[in-house]
C-alpha cells in the first residue's frame, strides 16, 4: 500500500473523532502519520496508530459529552407538562378519573422538572429560548383563543373532531405554560442590577 493511500485511510478513520477535535487536529494528525510512515515500518506505524485510535476516540467522545452544556429545554418541558396536568385536573370537574390522571401527571412532571432544573442551573450561558418567551406565550394564547372562538362559532363539536379539538386545547395550554415559565426564568435571570456607589 502506498503512503498516500495509507494517509487517506487514516484520514477516514479520523472521522470517528468528535467534530470539534477532528476539525482542530485532523491535519496535524494526518501529517504526523505520513511522517511516521516515511520514517518507519508501515506495520509498526499502523499498529501504534490503531492502538492510539482505540484508546483516544472513546476518551475524546467522553470529553465532548462532558463539556456539552445541559439542555435547559428539558426542565421547561416538564414544568409545562406539570402545569398542563393541573389545568386538565381543574377542567375535568367532577370526572375523578381524569382529574386524578391530571394530578398524577402534574406531580410526576413537577418532580422531574425540579430534578432536571437542579442539574442545569449551574450553567450560566445565555439560554436563547428564554429570550423568546413572549413569542411562545403569544403563540399559546393565540392557539387557545382561536380554539375557543371556533368552539363558540360551531357550538357542538362534530363527531370525530372532539379528540383533535381537545389535543389542540392541551397544546395551547402547554405552549402558554411554557411561555410563562420561560418568561419567569428570563425575568429572574436578567433582572437589572442596582448600581451601588
mmCIF file of N, CA, C and O in Angstrom, residues 57-117:
data_model
loop_
_atom_site.group_PDB
_atom_site.id
_atom_site.type_symbol
_atom_site.label_atom_id
_atom_site.label_comp_id
_atom_site.label_asym_id
_atom_site.label_seq_id
_atom_site.Cartn_x
_atom_site.Cartn_y
_atom_site.Cartn_z
ATOM 1 N N UNK A 57 -10.216 7.703 20.937
ATOM 2 C CA UNK A 57 -11.542 8.054 20.396
ATOM 3 C C UNK A 57 -12.610 8.029 21.483
ATOM 4 O O UNK A 57 -13.353 9.002 21.642
ATOM 5 N N UNK A 58 -12.722 6.950 22.289
ATOM 6 C CA UNK A 58 -13.734 6.993 23.358
ATOM 7 C C UNK A 58 -13.478 8.115 24.366
ATOM 8 O O UNK A 58 -14.420 8.758 24.851
ATOM 9 N N UNK A 59 -12.192 8.371 24.664
ATOM 10 C CA UNK A 59 -11.873 9.438 25.622
ATOM 11 C C UNK A 59 -12.302 10.802 25.089
ATOM 12 O O UNK A 59 -12.864 11.623 25.826
ATOM 13 N N UNK A 60 -12.063 11.067 23.801
ATOM 14 C CA UNK A 60 -12.454 12.369 23.226
ATOM 15 C C UNK A 60 -13.970 12.516 23.163
ATOM 16 O O UNK A 60 -14.504 13.596 23.382
ATOM 17 N N UNK A 61 -14.671 11.418 22.877
ATOM 18 C CA UNK A 61 -16.141 11.500 22.876
ATOM 19 C C UNK A 61 -16.675 11.752 24.282
ATOM 20 O O UNK A 61 -17.624 12.513 24.470
ATOM 21 N N UNK A 62 -16.063 11.127 25.271
ATOM 22 C CA UNK A 62 -16.477 11.354 26.655
ATOM 23 C C UNK A 62 -16.220 12.798 27.059
ATOM 24 O O UNK A 62 -17.077 13.446 27.673
ATOM 25 N N UNK A 63 -15.064 13.336 26.695
ATOM 26 C CA UNK A 63 -14.767 14.742 26.990
ATOM 27 C C UNK A 63 -15.768 15.673 26.304
ATOM 28 O O UNK A 63 -16.240 16.633 26.898
ATOM 29 N N UNK A 64 -16.080 15.382 25.040
ATOM 30 C CA UNK A 64 -17.026 16.233 24.307
ATOM 31 C C UNK A 64 -18.396 16.179 24.958
ATOM 32 O O UNK A 64 -19.089 17.193 25.060
ATOM 33 N N UNK A 65 -18.793 15.008 25.433
ATOM 34 C CA UNK A 65 -20.098 14.872 26.084
ATOM 35 C C UNK A 65 -20.123 15.595 27.430
ATOM 36 O O UNK A 65 -21.107 16.238 27.781
ATOM 37 N N UNK A 66 -19.018 15.507 28.176
ATOM 38 C CA UNK A 66 -18.972 16.129 29.499
ATOM 39 C C UNK A 66 -18.909 17.648 29.401
ATOM 40 O O UNK A 66 -19.408 18.342 30.280
ATOM 41 N N UNK A 67 -18.318 18.181 28.347
ATOM 42 C CA UNK A 67 -18.192 19.629 28.205
ATOM 43 C C UNK A 67 -19.402 20.270 27.560
ATOM 44 O O UNK A 67 -19.485 21.482 27.472
ATOM 45 N N UNK A 68 -20.357 19.461 27.092
ATOM 46 C CA UNK A 68 -21.552 20.000 26.459
ATOM 47 C C UNK A 68 -22.477 20.556 27.543
ATOM 48 O O UNK A 68 -22.760 19.879 28.521
ATOM 49 N N UNK A 69 -22.935 21.798 27.387
ATOM 50 C CA UNK A 69 -23.833 22.343 28.408
ATOM 51 C C UNK A 69 -25.161 21.609 28.396
ATOM 52 O O UNK A 69 -25.644 21.191 27.342
ATOM 53 N N UNK A 70 -25.766 21.418 29.575
ATOM 54 C CA UNK A 70 -27.050 20.733 29.630
ATOM 55 C C UNK A 70 -28.122 21.518 28.889
ATOM 56 O O UNK A 70 -28.056 22.735 28.771
ATOM 57 N N UNK A 71 -29.121 20.814 28.428
ATOM 58 C CA UNK A 71 -30.198 21.419 27.659
ATOM 59 C C UNK A 71 -31.268 21.982 28.605
ATOM 60 O O UNK A 71 -31.919 21.214 29.310
ATOM 61 N N UNK A 72 -31.465 23.310 28.637
ATOM 62 C CA UNK A 72 -32.456 23.885 29.553
ATOM 63 C C UNK A 72 -33.886 23.639 29.108
ATOM 64 O O UNK A 72 -34.820 23.925 29.847
ATOM 65 N N UNK A 73 -34.086 23.100 27.925
ATOM 66 C CA UNK A 73 -35.449 22.842 27.446
ATOM 67 C C UNK A 73 -36.106 21.707 28.215
ATOM 68 O O UNK A 73 -37.334 21.668 28.335
ATOM 69 N N UNK A 74 -35.329 20.787 28.758
ATOM 70 C CA UNK A 74 -35.895 19.634 29.446
ATOM 71 C C UNK A 74 -36.681 20.051 30.689
ATOM 72 O O UNK A 74 -37.844 19.667 30.834
ATOM 73 N N UNK A 75 -36.111 20.846 31.613
ATOM 74 C CA UNK A 75 -36.922 21.243 32.767
ATOM 75 C C UNK A 75 -38.129 22.086 32.370
ATOM 76 O O UNK A 75 -39.191 21.984 32.989
ATOM 77 N N UNK A 76 -37.994 22.908 31.346
ATOM 78 C CA UNK A 76 -39.123 23.730 30.898
ATOM 79 C C UNK A 76 -40.240 22.838 30.363
ATOM 80 O O UNK A 76 -41.419 23.053 30.653
ATOM 81 N N UNK A 77 -39.882 21.814 29.621
ATOM 82 C CA UNK A 77 -40.881 20.898 29.086
ATOM 83 C C UNK A 77 -41.621 20.176 30.208
ATOM 84 O O UNK A 77 -42.857 20.089 30.192
ATOM 85 N N UNK A 78 -40.881 19.689 31.202
ATOM 86 C CA UNK A 78 -41.535 19.009 32.322
ATOM 87 C C UNK A 78 -42.406 19.968 33.127
ATOM 88 O O UNK A 78 -43.497 19.606 33.581
ATOM 89 N N UNK A 79 -41.948 21.204 33.314
ATOM 90 C CA UNK A 79 -42.758 22.182 34.047
ATOM 91 C C UNK A 79 -44.042 22.502 33.289
ATOM 92 O O UNK A 79 -45.127 22.606 33.879
ATOM 93 N N UNK A 80 -43.946 22.653 31.979
ATOM 94 C CA UNK A 80 -45.141 22.916 31.172
ATOM 95 C C UNK A 80 -46.095 21.730 31.220
ATOM 96 O O UNK A 80 -47.322 21.903 31.309
ATOM 97 N N UNK A 81 -45.555 20.528 31.201
ATOM 98 C CA UNK A 81 -46.394 19.334 31.310
ATOM 99 C C UNK A 81 -47.078 19.274 32.677
ATOM 100 O O UNK A 81 -48.252 18.890 32.782
ATOM 101 N N UNK A 82 -46.373 19.693 33.720
ATOM 102 C CA UNK A 82 -46.957 19.734 35.056
ATOM 103 C C UNK A 82 -48.113 20.730 35.124
ATOM 104 O O UNK A 82 -49.184 20.426 35.657
ATOM 105 N N UNK A 83 -47.909 21.919 34.570
ATOM 106 C CA UNK A 83 -48.975 22.927 34.550
ATOM 107 C C UNK A 83 -50.162 22.417 33.734
ATOM 108 O O UNK A 83 -51.323 22.594 34.129
ATOM 109 N N UNK A 84 -49.885 21.757 32.616
ATOM 110 C CA UNK A 84 -50.960 21.197 31.796
ATOM 111 C C UNK A 84 -51.745 20.144 32.572
ATOM 112 O O UNK A 84 -52.972 20.072 32.468
ATOM 113 N N UNK A 85 -51.056 19.336 33.371
ATOM 114 C CA UNK A 85 -51.737 18.339 34.205
ATOM 115 C C UNK A 85 -52.665 18.988 35.217
ATOM 116 O O UNK A 85 -53.790 18.526 35.440
ATOM 117 N N UNK A 86 -52.205 20.082 35.838
ATOM 118 C CA UNK A 86 -53.045 20.799 36.806
ATOM 119 C C UNK A 86 -54.270 21.386 36.117
ATOM 120 O O UNK A 86 -55.401 21.263 36.608
ATOM 121 N N UNK A 87 -54.068 22.014 34.968
ATOM 122 C CA UNK A 87 -55.187 22.607 34.236
ATOM 123 C C UNK A 87 -56.176 21.527 33.803
ATOM 124 O O UNK A 87 -57.389 21.708 33.886
ATOM 125 N N UNK A 88 -55.652 20.378 33.356
ATOM 126 C CA UNK A 88 -56.522 19.265 32.970
ATOM 127 C C UNK A 88 -57.340 18.790 34.159
ATOM 128 O O UNK A 88 -58.545 18.523 34.035
ATOM 129 N N UNK A 89 -56.700 18.699 35.333
ATOM 130 C CA UNK A 89 -57.427 18.273 36.535
ATOM 131 C C UNK A 89 -58.518 19.273 36.905
ATOM 132 O O UNK A 89 -59.622 18.887 37.301
ATOM 133 N N UNK A 90 -58.239 20.549 36.745
ATOM 134 C CA UNK A 90 -59.239 21.588 37.061
ATOM 135 C C UNK A 90 -60.388 21.527 36.061
ATOM 136 O O UNK A 90 -61.559 21.601 36.445
ATOM 137 N N UNK A 91 -60.073 21.376 34.784
ATOM 138 C CA UNK A 91 -61.108 21.339 33.753
ATOM 139 C C UNK A 91 -61.939 20.057 33.810
ATOM 140 O O UNK A 91 -63.055 20.023 33.285
ATOM 141 N N UNK A 92 -61.394 19.006 34.431
ATOM 142 C CA UNK A 92 -62.118 17.736 34.498
ATOM 143 C C UNK A 92 -63.372 17.839 35.359
ATOM 144 O O UNK A 92 -64.309 17.067 35.187
ATOM 145 N N UNK A 93 -63.385 18.786 36.277
ATOM 146 C CA UNK A 93 -64.569 18.978 37.122
ATOM 147 C C UNK A 93 -64.858 17.766 37.971
ATOM 148 O O UNK A 93 -64.038 17.335 38.770
ATOM 149 N N UNK A 94 -66.036 17.176 37.790
ATOM 150 C CA UNK A 94 -66.451 16.064 38.643
ATOM 151 C C UNK A 94 -65.979 14.704 38.131
ATOM 152 O O UNK A 94 -66.228 13.688 38.776
ATOM 153 N N UNK A 95 -65.311 14.661 36.998
ATOM 154 C CA UNK A 95 -64.794 13.396 36.480
ATOM 155 C C UNK A 95 -63.506 13.070 37.237
ATOM 156 O O UNK A 95 -62.423 13.570 36.917
ATOM 157 N N UNK A 96 -63.623 12.230 38.250
ATOM 158 C CA UNK A 96 -62.495 11.946 39.137
ATOM 159 C C UNK A 96 -61.362 11.198 38.436
ATOM 160 O O UNK A 96 -60.198 11.386 38.792
ATOM 161 N N UNK A 97 -61.683 10.381 37.470
ATOM 162 C CA UNK A 97 -60.636 9.627 36.770
ATOM 163 C C UNK A 97 -59.714 10.584 36.014
ATOM 164 O O UNK A 97 -58.481 10.487 36.103
ATOM 165 N N UNK A 98 -60.285 11.519 35.259
ATOM 166 C CA UNK A 98 -59.473 12.479 34.501
ATOM 167 C C UNK A 98 -58.750 13.430 35.449
ATOM 168 O O UNK A 98 -57.579 13.747 35.250
ATOM 169 N N UNK A 99 -59.438 13.873 36.507
ATOM 170 C CA UNK A 99 -58.804 14.765 37.474
ATOM 171 C C UNK A 99 -57.628 14.076 38.158
ATOM 172 O O UNK A 99 -56.553 14.667 38.326
ATOM 173 N N UNK A 100 -57.821 12.809 38.543
ATOM 174 C CA UNK A 100 -56.730 12.057 39.180
ATOM 175 C C UNK A 100 -55.561 11.851 38.246
ATOM 176 O O UNK A 100 -54.397 11.991 38.638
ATOM 177 N N UNK A 101 -55.870 11.554 36.981
ATOM 178 C CA UNK A 101 -54.811 11.382 35.992
ATOM 179 C C UNK A 101 -54.047 12.693 35.795
ATOM 180 O O UNK A 101 -52.815 12.713 35.753
ATOM 181 N N UNK A 102 -54.786 13.807 35.677
ATOM 182 C CA UNK A 102 -54.150 15.118 35.505
ATOM 183 C C UNK A 102 -53.244 15.466 36.675
ATOM 184 O O UNK A 102 -52.127 15.960 36.492
ATOM 185 N N UNK A 103 -53.722 15.203 37.901
ATOM 186 C CA UNK A 103 -52.898 15.494 39.084
ATOM 187 C C UNK A 103 -51.676 14.582 39.157
ATOM 188 O O UNK A 103 -50.592 15.029 39.555
ATOM 189 N N UNK A 104 -51.840 13.314 38.776
ATOM 190 C CA UNK A 104 -50.689 12.398 38.775
ATOM 191 C C UNK A 104 -49.632 12.867 37.782
ATOM 192 O O UNK A 104 -48.432 12.885 38.088
ATOM 193 N N UNK A 105 -50.077 13.271 36.589
ATOM 194 C CA UNK A 105 -49.139 13.798 35.590
ATOM 195 C C UNK A 105 -48.468 15.059 36.124
ATOM 196 O O UNK A 105 -47.256 15.250 35.969
ATOM 197 N N UNK A 106 -49.255 15.933 36.773
ATOM 198 C CA UNK A 106 -48.708 17.188 37.307
ATOM 199 C C UNK A 106 -47.632 16.923 38.345
ATOM 200 O O UNK A 106 -46.566 17.551 38.327
ATOM 201 N N UNK A 107 -47.881 15.973 39.247
ATOM 202 C CA UNK A 107 -46.913 15.686 40.310
ATOM 203 C C UNK A 107 -45.644 15.064 39.724
ATOM 204 O O UNK A 107 -44.527 15.503 40.029
ATOM 205 N N UNK A 108 -45.817 14.052 38.868
ATOM 206 C CA UNK A 108 -44.634 13.390 38.294
ATOM 207 C C UNK A 108 -43.815 14.358 37.437
ATOM 208 O O UNK A 108 -42.594 14.420 37.554
ATOM 209 N N UNK A 109 -44.492 15.129 36.600
ATOM 210 C CA UNK A 109 -43.773 16.075 35.745
ATOM 211 C C UNK A 109 -43.128 17.177 36.585
ATOM 212 O O UNK A 109 -42.030 17.642 36.270
ATOM 213 N N UNK A 110 -43.795 17.596 37.654
ATOM 214 C CA UNK A 110 -43.218 18.611 38.543
ATOM 215 C C UNK A 110 -41.943 18.131 39.211
ATOM 216 O O UNK A 110 -40.945 18.860 39.293
ATOM 217 N N UNK A 111 -41.964 16.888 39.690
ATOM 218 C CA UNK A 111 -40.763 16.317 40.315
ATOM 219 C C UNK A 111 -39.631 16.223 39.285
ATOM 220 O O UNK A 111 -38.476 16.578 39.573
ATOM 221 N N UNK A 112 -39.955 15.764 38.078
ATOM 222 C CA UNK A 112 -38.940 15.672 37.031
ATOM 223 C C UNK A 112 -38.428 17.055 36.620
ATOM 224 O O UNK A 112 -37.241 17.219 36.304
ATOM 225 N N UNK A 113 -39.306 18.059 36.628
ATOM 226 C CA UNK A 113 -38.881 19.422 36.289
ATOM 227 C C UNK A 113 -37.879 19.943 37.304
ATOM 228 O O UNK A 113 -36.838 20.514 36.946
ATOM 229 N N UNK A 114 -38.170 19.731 38.583
ATOM 230 C CA UNK A 114 -37.255 20.201 39.636
ATOM 231 C C UNK A 114 -35.928 19.455 39.556
ATOM 232 O O UNK A 114 -34.850 20.061 39.632
ATOM 233 N N UNK A 115 -35.991 18.138 39.364
ATOM 234 C CA UNK A 115 -34.759 17.348 39.295
ATOM 235 C C UNK A 115 -33.902 17.756 38.106
ATOM 236 O O UNK A 115 -32.681 17.925 38.230
ATOM 237 N N UNK A 116 -34.525 17.944 36.951
ATOM 238 C CA UNK A 116 -33.731 18.323 35.777
ATOM 239 C C UNK A 116 -33.255 19.772 35.864
ATOM 240 O O UNK A 116 -32.179 20.099 35.388
ATOM 241 N N UNK A 117 -34.022 20.644 36.506
ATOM 242 C CA UNK A 117 -33.585 22.031 36.685
ATOM 243 C C UNK A 117 -32.351 22.094 37.579
ATOM 244 O O UNK A 117 -31.437 22.876 37.330
#
